[in-house]
Amino acid sequence: MIDLIKTMFALITKYKNLLWLGISKTLILGIVGTVVGLLIGLVVGALRAICMKKEPTEKTWIKLLKKIVNMILNIYITIFRGTPMMVQAMIIYFGVYDFGLHWDSFIAGLVVISVNTGAYMAEIIRAGIQSIDKGQEEAARSIGMSDWQTMRYVILPQAIRNSFPSIGNELIVNIKDCCTLSTIMITELFYQAKTIAGSTYKTVPAYMIAAVIYLILTSLAAFIMRKLEKRINHTESNYFASATVVENQEGK
Amino acid sequence: MEKVIEIKHLAKSFDKLEVLKDINFSVSKGEVVSVIGSSGSGKSTMLRCINLLEMPDSGEIFVNGKNILDGNINQHRKEVGMVFQSFNLFNNMSVIENCMIAQIKVLKRSKEEAIKIAHENLKKVGMDAFADKPSTQLSGGQKQRVAIARALCMDCQVLLFDEPTSALDPVTVQEVLDVMKKLADEGMTMVVVTHEMAFARDVSSRVVFMEKGIIVEEGEPKQLFTSPKSEALQRFLGRFVNQ
Ligand SMILES: Nc1ncnc2c1ncn2[C@@H]1O[C@H](COP(=O)(O)OP(=O)(O)OP(=O)(O)O)[C@@H](O)[C@H]1O
Ligand SMILES: [Mg+2]
């Protein structure tokens, strides 16, 4: 046990540059993947929620358009949730390469993890939207707000708040799962551990280092998400809040 | 008298269930019309058709002389305010934000103007002191008064109420009814679906009685309540006397 820890420290000091590089790549992949994935998920999830409900007054061609859009988005979600990210990475990275475009594998990794996360986020957001009381939407429509305005100002803010725990979970999953992107030569944390293990033959200590770092990163992410969640739930309102506060101070 | 709402031969079914059959009636400017009738008679559906929250199957509805199916639906909706049984304040906004959002996004008013108008209408319903409170922290009666202010902020021509006091406890019912009475006195055109017979009798200028998707009887409140002609209305009123 003591020996193991000693070896781990020795490896850490020797390879700290590699490890730092790995950590930074893992974090960038995890964070960018989650943020961009959330943006994709917001658009796709909102679109899907709009497409799945019937507006009483809509015309036939709009109904048809909604069906088609919903089908396309559904295909996207099914494919990216139903295949391993490792396989997606290989196909997308080398697929674009074969197309004659030479692109950096790190960029490819960012694209893959974002699009992959987007599929999961879309379902999280859609479920969040559909859990909002129907009266919220009717009230917004009854004062003349459009479908999109209703979504943007009334439904989505509540849906995001409600699904915040699931969104946070995606960040943690991404920090861990971007290790599968090492298949396209992205030098993230897992890749570095493999390199260290390969050149020193100290396999267990090398991966133990990776495990400890992963644990620290995910715990940190969980902690930050919990803080953010509290903050969101405590912000009583977030839209024009500052404006009315100013107004009231002037009034006094 | 200028007609604000005119409904001609309105019919609506849900699948095979015929909820509205040939509804005809109109509301003049400044009138307060109470709609009464037993549960399932189609009162809510009729109200929701006027705001196009439900699509009529056939017939025509005119608001201020314009057919509501012509032109932009959002344009139409903002002219017709709606107050719901379950209040439906936007949970992610404060009281005043509830009153501002559509002013800014739909009417394209400036933020300053929206704030000013929001305060005016919140004062009218006695809720200005709560302007910066989160809407989720209000009592039912307070929520409903804010919902009324939210509709008023759109400068709507007519207000539709769907059982605005049914979700309230008896004590708070009155504070909402008082606000509605005040609006009526100021000349607001209102259509109120209600089970509050006292409100229908004392505040409204006309009462409409619906049964099984048709308007069975309508007229002045006094006359309707004291000498109902149809058997259905006699039976309906009898239930209220017995209670
Ligand atoms: N969206 C819908 N889909 C199917 N049926 C509906 C729908 N909305 C209403 N109905 C049915 O239409 C009938 C009339 O409903 P409506 O809500 O208009 O009655 P109401 O007079 O408002 O009754 P209450 O006093 O209970 O509110 C009911 O039988 C109801 O079940
Ligand atoms: Mg009803």
XYZ file of C-alpha atoms and ligand atoms in Angstrom:
527
model
C 0.000 0.000 0.000
C 2.680 2.454 1.025
C 4.683 1.315 -1.957
C 1.796 1.952 -4.288
C 1.332 5.469 -2.999
C 5.064 6.124 -3.222
C 5.121 4.944 -6.827
C 2.105 7.069 -7.634
C 3.788 10.190 -6.262
C 6.940 9.390 -8.139
C 4.987 9.059 -11.375
C 3.060 12.235 -10.698
C 6.220 14.285 -10.242
C 7.859 12.741 -13.242
C 4.899 13.079 -15.593
C 3.167 16.130 -14.184
C 3.295 17.962 -17.513
C 1.584 15.115 -19.298
C -0.993 14.853 -16.538
C -1.744 18.577 -16.589
C -2.221 18.422 -20.325
C -4.545 15.454 -19.885
C -6.552 17.199 -17.178
C -6.950 20.352 -19.227
C -8.101 18.442 -22.295
C -10.520 16.360 -20.257
C -11.965 19.475 -18.657
C -12.251 21.343 -21.933
C -13.981 18.377 -23.570
C -16.303 17.890 -20.605
C -17.257 21.526 -20.167
C -17.488 22.556 -23.814
C -19.331 19.328 -24.615
C -21.868 19.992 -21.880
C -22.384 23.672 -22.662
C -22.651 23.261 -26.435
C -24.663 20.091 -25.910
C -27.054 22.056 -23.696
C -27.469 24.707 -26.389
C -28.187 22.020 -28.995
C -30.511 20.319 -26.545
C -32.423 23.533 -25.860
C -33.096 24.150 -29.525
C -33.827 20.516 -30.405
C -35.841 19.854 -27.241
C -37.916 23.018 -27.651
C -38.493 22.320 -31.341
C -39.576 18.809 -30.557
C -41.939 19.930 -27.815
C -43.480 22.439 -30.234
C -43.743 19.828 -32.990
C -45.342 17.255 -30.726
C -48.288 19.390 -29.667
C -51.233 20.320 -31.796
C -52.205 23.927 -32.069
C -55.995 24.189 -32.553
C -55.789 26.756 -35.325
C -52.902 25.516 -37.440
C -53.040 24.765 -41.127
C -52.425 21.384 -42.749
C -49.037 22.242 -44.195
C -47.779 23.381 -40.813
C -48.932 20.090 -39.322
C -47.001 18.251 -42.029
C -43.904 20.393 -41.493
C -44.046 19.709 -37.769
C -44.247 15.978 -38.423
C -41.225 16.038 -40.714
C -39.106 18.153 -38.365
C -40.050 15.928 -35.464
C -39.085 12.841 -37.443
C -35.674 14.224 -38.388
C -34.905 15.275 -34.813
C -36.070 11.913 -33.594
C -33.644 10.164 -35.929
C -30.790 12.337 -34.653
C -31.623 11.535 -31.042
C -32.083 7.822 -31.663
C -28.786 7.448 -33.500
C -26.671 9.393 -31.046
C -28.182 7.848 -27.962
C -28.229 4.372 -29.440
C -24.584 4.023 -30.513
C -21.390 4.251 -28.433
C -19.627 7.602 -28.528
C -16.417 5.755 -29.385
C -17.954 4.500 -32.616
C -19.425 7.909 -33.394
C -15.985 9.451 -32.918
C -14.329 7.027 -35.343
C -16.970 7.506 -38.025
C -17.133 11.287 -37.755
C -13.390 11.891 -37.447
C -12.286 9.563 -40.221
C -15.394 10.197 -42.272
C -14.552 13.872 -42.553
C -10.934 12.935 -43.177
C -11.908 10.694 -46.085
C -13.909 13.565 -47.422
C -10.558 15.297 -47.951
C -10.810 17.678 -45.021
C -7.845 17.496 -42.665
C -8.999 18.439 -39.250
C -7.549 18.319 -35.818
C -8.652 15.337 -33.788
C -9.268 17.562 -30.757
C -11.722 19.642 -32.756
C -13.331 16.408 -33.926
C -13.583 15.316 -30.300
C -15.296 18.555 -29.320
C -17.785 18.141 -32.144
C -18.522 14.523 -31.278
C -19.012 15.061 -27.570
C -21.188 18.148 -28.161
C -23.442 16.494 -30.702
C -23.650 13.380 -28.542
C -24.527 15.349 -25.420
C -27.024 17.382 -27.450
C -29.054 14.245 -28.085
C -29.287 13.470 -24.380
C -29.947 17.094 -23.448
C -32.729 17.306 -26.037
C -34.598 14.537 -24.287
C -33.952 16.056 -20.853
C -35.241 19.444 -22.008
C -38.235 17.982 -23.837
C -39.281 16.059 -20.728
C -38.768 19.238 -18.690
C -40.939 21.235 -21.067
C -43.698 18.671 -21.105
C -43.782 18.550 -17.310
C -44.734 22.243 -17.103
C -48.389 22.866 -16.337
C -50.386 23.474 -19.505
C -51.946 26.572 -17.969
C -48.620 28.425 -18.208
C -48.673 28.102 -21.953
C -52.358 28.931 -22.301
C -51.906 32.075 -20.237
C -49.004 33.197 -22.413
C -50.862 32.476 -25.634
C -53.998 34.187 -24.343
C -52.171 37.506 -24.022
C -50.866 37.245 -27.555
C -47.391 35.774 -27.108
C -46.249 33.648 -30.029
C -45.310 29.994 -29.796
C -41.662 30.899 -29.744
C -41.981 33.782 -27.257
C -43.949 31.521 -24.944
C -41.211 28.937 -25.161
C -38.402 31.438 -24.680
C -39.750 33.519 -21.812
C -42.179 31.268 -19.963
C -41.659 27.572 -20.600
C -37.907 27.127 -21.126
C -36.782 29.026 -17.997
C -39.002 26.774 -15.902
C -38.020 23.642 -17.798
C -34.305 24.385 -17.321
C -34.823 24.989 -13.636
C -36.705 21.721 -13.245
C -34.201 19.650 -15.178
C -31.126 21.225 -13.656
C -30.091 18.079 -11.730
C -30.153 16.037 -14.937
C -28.187 18.717 -16.764
C -25.552 18.666 -14.030
C -25.389 14.925 -14.291
C -24.493 15.221 -17.962
C -21.407 17.274 -17.033
C -20.191 14.535 -14.719
C -20.880 11.845 -17.294
C -19.001 13.876 -19.910
C -15.910 14.361 -17.733
C -15.691 10.607 -17.350
C -16.830 9.501 -20.776
C -14.617 11.722 -22.863
C -11.971 9.055 -22.174
C -13.544 7.100 -25.013
C -12.300 9.852 -27.327
C -8.758 8.610 -26.798
C -9.539 6.295 -29.722
C -9.090 9.243 -32.049
C -5.786 10.155 -30.435
C -7.052 12.892 -28.192
C -4.508 13.252 -25.404
C -6.945 13.555 -22.521
C -6.411 12.106 -19.077
C -7.046 8.460 -19.893
C -4.714 8.630 -22.883
C -1.957 10.074 -20.698
C -2.430 7.365 -18.082
C -2.120 4.787 -20.839
C 1.074 6.449 -22.079
C 2.573 6.481 -18.590
C 1.583 2.865 -18.000
C 3.046 1.861 -21.335
C 6.401 3.464 -20.868
C 6.925 2.512 -17.206
C 5.059 -0.825 -17.006
C 3.556 0.479 -13.753
C 0.021 -0.104 -14.932
C -1.927 -0.074 -11.666
C -0.270 3.031 -10.177
C -0.715 4.900 -13.461
C -4.420 4.174 -13.668
C -4.843 4.772 -9.938
C -3.549 8.287 -10.517
C -6.104 8.727 -13.287
C -8.868 7.370 -11.056
C -8.041 9.771 -8.233
C -7.937 12.726 -10.600
C -11.242 11.731 -12.211
C -12.793 11.454 -8.774
C -11.556 14.905 -7.814
C -12.828 16.420 -11.067
C -16.268 14.846 -10.858
C -16.677 15.711 -7.176
C -15.742 19.268 -7.968
C -18.235 19.346 -10.823
C -20.966 17.936 -8.589
C -20.190 20.532 -5.931
C -20.335 23.422 -8.388
C -23.571 22.174 -9.929
C -25.165 21.912 -6.494
C -24.162 25.489 -5.717
C -25.523 26.654 -9.072
C -28.770 24.802 -8.490
C -29.273 26.480 -5.132
C -28.528 29.812 -6.698
C -31.068 29.280 -9.479
C -33.754 28.210 -7.054
C -33.112 31.222 -4.889
C -33.162 33.764 -7.666
C -36.777 34.512 -7.314
C -37.099 36.014 -10.685
C -34.538 36.655 -13.298
C -35.983 38.537 -16.162
C -36.588 42.212 -15.499
C -35.695 41.934 -11.844
C -33.004 44.581 -11.866
C -35.228 47.072 -13.678
C -38.050 46.971 -11.171
C -35.717 47.129 -8.197
C -34.204 50.314 -9.583
C -37.678 51.679 -10.235
C -38.772 51.047 -6.680
C -35.714 52.663 -5.183
C -36.401 55.749 -7.211
C -39.950 55.718 -5.954
C -38.891 55.794 -2.324
C -75.007 49.619 -29.039
C -71.590 48.681 -30.414
C -71.055 44.942 -30.370
C -67.748 43.760 -28.947
C -68.377 40.038 -29.372
C -70.745 38.439 -31.812
C -71.074 34.672 -32.053
C -73.031 33.095 -34.909
C -73.887 29.402 -35.149
C -70.833 28.302 -33.208
C -70.439 24.529 -32.963
C -67.645 22.436 -31.535
C -67.135 18.734 -30.931
C -64.387 16.748 -29.268
C -64.252 13.574 -31.299
C -67.848 12.365 -31.184
C -68.840 14.473 -28.166
C -70.858 17.469 -29.323
C -69.962 20.107 -26.749
C -71.376 23.201 -28.448
C -74.372 23.155 -30.806
C -75.359 26.299 -32.626
C -74.434 28.969 -30.093
C -75.629 32.480 -30.949
C -75.088 35.471 -28.771
C -73.464 38.819 -28.624
C -71.989 41.157 -26.074
C -72.228 44.932 -26.352
C -69.659 47.396 -25.163
C -69.737 47.846 -21.405
C -71.926 44.831 -20.794
C -71.177 42.292 -18.085
C -72.520 38.915 -19.133
C -72.602 36.034 -16.678
C -72.671 32.551 -18.129
C -74.168 29.929 -15.854
C -74.965 26.275 -16.340
C -74.217 22.873 -14.946
C -70.867 21.171 -15.231
C -70.046 19.921 -18.714
C -72.549 22.190 -20.438
C -69.804 23.730 -22.567
C -69.257 27.084 -20.838
C -65.475 26.846 -20.770
C -65.340 25.560 -24.317
C -67.350 28.525 -25.567
C -65.072 30.963 -23.746
C -61.967 29.218 -25.057
C -63.300 29.411 -28.610
C -63.604 33.195 -28.305
C -59.890 33.340 -27.508
C -59.066 30.604 -30.033
C -57.590 28.380 -27.367
C -60.012 25.951 -28.993
C -60.726 25.955 -32.701
C -64.426 26.248 -33.582
C -65.678 23.511 -35.914
C -68.173 25.792 -37.603
C -69.808 29.148 -37.170
C -68.336 32.604 -36.915
C -67.024 34.728 -34.083
C -66.525 38.465 -34.469
C -64.610 40.636 -32.055
C -65.042 44.352 -32.692
C -66.561 43.472 -36.034
C -63.534 41.456 -37.187
C -63.799 37.743 -37.859
C -61.309 36.216 -35.465
C -60.180 33.634 -37.985
C -59.029 36.360 -40.372
C -55.558 37.692 -39.859
C -53.029 37.137 -37.164
C -54.142 34.989 -34.276
C -51.798 36.635 -31.760
C -53.088 40.038 -32.816
C -56.585 38.828 -32.001
C -55.694 37.175 -28.713
C -54.156 40.262 -27.203
C -57.444 42.119 -27.694
C -59.282 39.502 -25.659
C -58.035 39.092 -22.103
C -58.548 35.779 -20.370
C -58.576 34.985 -16.665
C -58.348 31.332 -15.718
C -59.680 29.324 -12.829
C -56.142 28.250 -11.912
C -54.657 31.793 -12.245
C -51.713 30.603 -14.379
C -49.309 33.338 -13.371
C -45.888 32.780 -14.893
C -44.041 30.967 -12.125
C -40.617 32.121 -13.236
C -41.433 35.807 -12.920
C -42.211 38.337 -10.240
C -45.609 39.974 -10.017
C -44.639 42.992 -12.085
C -42.750 40.918 -14.638
C -45.935 38.945 -15.175
C -47.568 42.222 -16.125
C -44.666 43.450 -18.266
C -43.535 40.593 -20.443
C -46.303 40.690 -23.033
C -46.391 44.485 -23.053
C -42.765 44.457 -24.122
C -42.717 41.409 -26.348
C -46.158 41.662 -27.945
C -47.129 45.336 -27.792
C -43.476 46.428 -28.199
C -43.756 49.008 -25.468
C -40.601 50.395 -23.939
C -39.571 49.000 -20.595
C -40.289 52.306 -18.818
C -43.760 52.518 -20.274
C -44.448 48.877 -19.436
C -43.396 49.415 -15.838
C -45.624 52.465 -15.543
C -48.673 50.713 -16.970
C -47.999 47.612 -14.884
C -47.948 49.689 -11.693
C -51.166 51.456 -12.692
C -53.010 48.197 -13.196
C -51.539 46.564 -10.113
C -52.815 49.548 -8.129
C -56.231 49.046 -9.656
C -56.411 45.484 -8.300
C -54.766 46.443 -5.018
C -51.578 44.474 -5.601
C -48.992 47.176 -6.223
C -47.374 46.613 -2.838
C -46.463 43.105 -4.025
C -44.942 44.198 -7.349
C -41.500 42.744 -6.699
C -42.668 39.558 -4.962
C -42.215 36.245 -6.762
C -45.595 35.271 -8.130
C -45.361 31.828 -6.542
C -45.462 33.296 -3.046
C -48.920 34.856 -3.293
C -52.210 33.522 -1.973
C -54.843 32.348 -4.442
C -56.865 35.528 -4.304
C -53.770 37.657 -4.746
C -52.679 35.564 -7.715
C -56.034 35.983 -9.362
C -55.956 39.737 -8.901
C -52.501 39.862 -10.488
C -53.812 37.713 -13.348
C -56.537 40.306 -13.904
C -53.951 43.101 -13.882
C -51.846 41.144 -16.375
C -54.785 40.995 -18.772
C -55.605 44.688 -18.240
C -52.044 45.666 -19.150
C -52.759 44.558 -22.711
C -55.495 47.208 -23.055
C -57.857 44.430 -24.080
C -61.345 45.292 -25.327
C -63.037 42.528 -23.407
C -62.159 40.292 -20.480
C -63.177 36.647 -20.345
C -63.314 34.975 -16.935
C -63.553 31.198 -16.580
C -64.752 30.495 -13.053
C -62.252 32.952 -11.581
C -63.188 32.189 -7.981
C -63.750 28.420 -8.055
C -60.272 27.608 -6.850
C -60.428 30.046 -3.948
C -61.504 29.613 -0.354
C -64.695 31.440 0.631
C -62.853 34.242 2.406
C -60.732 35.265 -0.576
C -63.529 34.890 -3.123
C -64.845 38.290 -2.144
C -61.602 40.180 -2.767
C -61.582 38.953 -6.358
C -65.281 39.615 -6.860
C -64.771 43.155 -5.552
C -62.096 43.790 -8.167
C -64.403 42.435 -10.873
C -67.242 44.601 -9.668
C -64.983 47.629 -9.781
C -64.020 46.832 -13.368
C -67.680 46.418 -14.258
C -68.474 49.803 -12.746
C -65.685 51.351 -14.802
C -67.382 50.114 -17.940
C -65.183 47.128 -18.816
C -66.829 44.610 -21.117
C -66.764 41.224 -19.425
C -67.979 37.679 -19.977
C -67.904 35.713 -16.745
C -68.457 31.976 -16.428
C -69.367 31.608 -12.789
C -71.019 29.570 -10.111
C -71.319 32.664 -7.918
C -75.040 33.299 -8.261
C -74.835 36.428 -6.143
C -72.326 37.925 -8.583
C -74.452 36.906 -11.576
C -77.528 38.478 -9.997
C -76.054 41.675 -8.577
C -73.220 42.673 -10.893
C -74.004 41.416 -14.353
C -76.216 43.195 -16.805
C -77.267 39.976 -18.501
C -77.251 36.291 -17.634
C -76.871 33.470 -20.130
C -77.906 29.972 -19.123
C -76.311 27.064 -21.000
C -77.327 23.447 -20.942
C -75.916 20.600 -23.039
C -74.162 22.869 -25.509
C -76.965 25.297 -26.261
C -78.101 28.602 -24.777
C -81.423 27.753 -23.219
C -82.333 31.094 -21.770
C -80.899 34.567 -21.429
C -82.063 37.842 -20.055
C -81.902 40.355 -17.250
C -80.623 38.803 -14.036
C -83.650 39.741 -11.920
C -86.153 38.415 -14.370
C -84.130 35.261 -15.044
C -83.615 34.398 -11.417
C -87.134 35.213 -10.205
C -89.149 33.759 -13.057
C -87.115 31.250 -15.076
C -89.095 30.065 -18.107
C -87.390 26.824 -19.018
C -87.610 23.719 -16.928
C -83.843 23.184 -17.140
C -83.122 26.555 -15.571
C -85.749 25.999 -12.886
C -84.057 22.741 -11.994
C -80.606 24.362 -12.081
C -81.634 27.233 -9.813
C -83.478 24.862 -7.532
C -80.211 23.169 -6.701
C -78.740 26.448 -5.555
C -81.704 27.253 -3.345
C -81.485 23.873 -1.677
C -77.826 24.267 -0.832
N -59.885 19.172 -24.825
C -60.966 18.369 -24.657
N -60.972 17.137 -25.195
C -62.061 16.334 -25.046
N -63.162 16.663 -24.369
C -63.219 17.883 -23.803
C -62.131 18.794 -23.911
N -62.449 19.927 -23.254
C -63.692 19.719 -22.751
N -64.160 18.502 -23.080
C -65.484 17.975 -22.731
O -66.445 18.875 -23.183
C -67.522 18.969 -22.270
C -67.780 20.410 -21.911
O -66.673 20.898 -21.231
P -66.569 22.356 -20.659
O -65.285 22.439 -19.944
O -66.794 23.326 -21.750
O -67.788 22.414 -19.634
P -68.103 23.495 -18.535
O -69.480 23.953 -18.786
O -67.045 24.532 -18.519
O -68.071 22.655 -17.213
P -67.481 23.035 -15.772
O -68.557 23.797 -15.069
O -67.242 21.707 -15.137
O -66.238 23.807 -15.975
C -67.160 18.090 -21.101
O -67.878 16.891 -21.207
C -65.692 17.853 -21.255
O -65.353 16.583 -20.781
Mg -65.462 25.022 -17.173
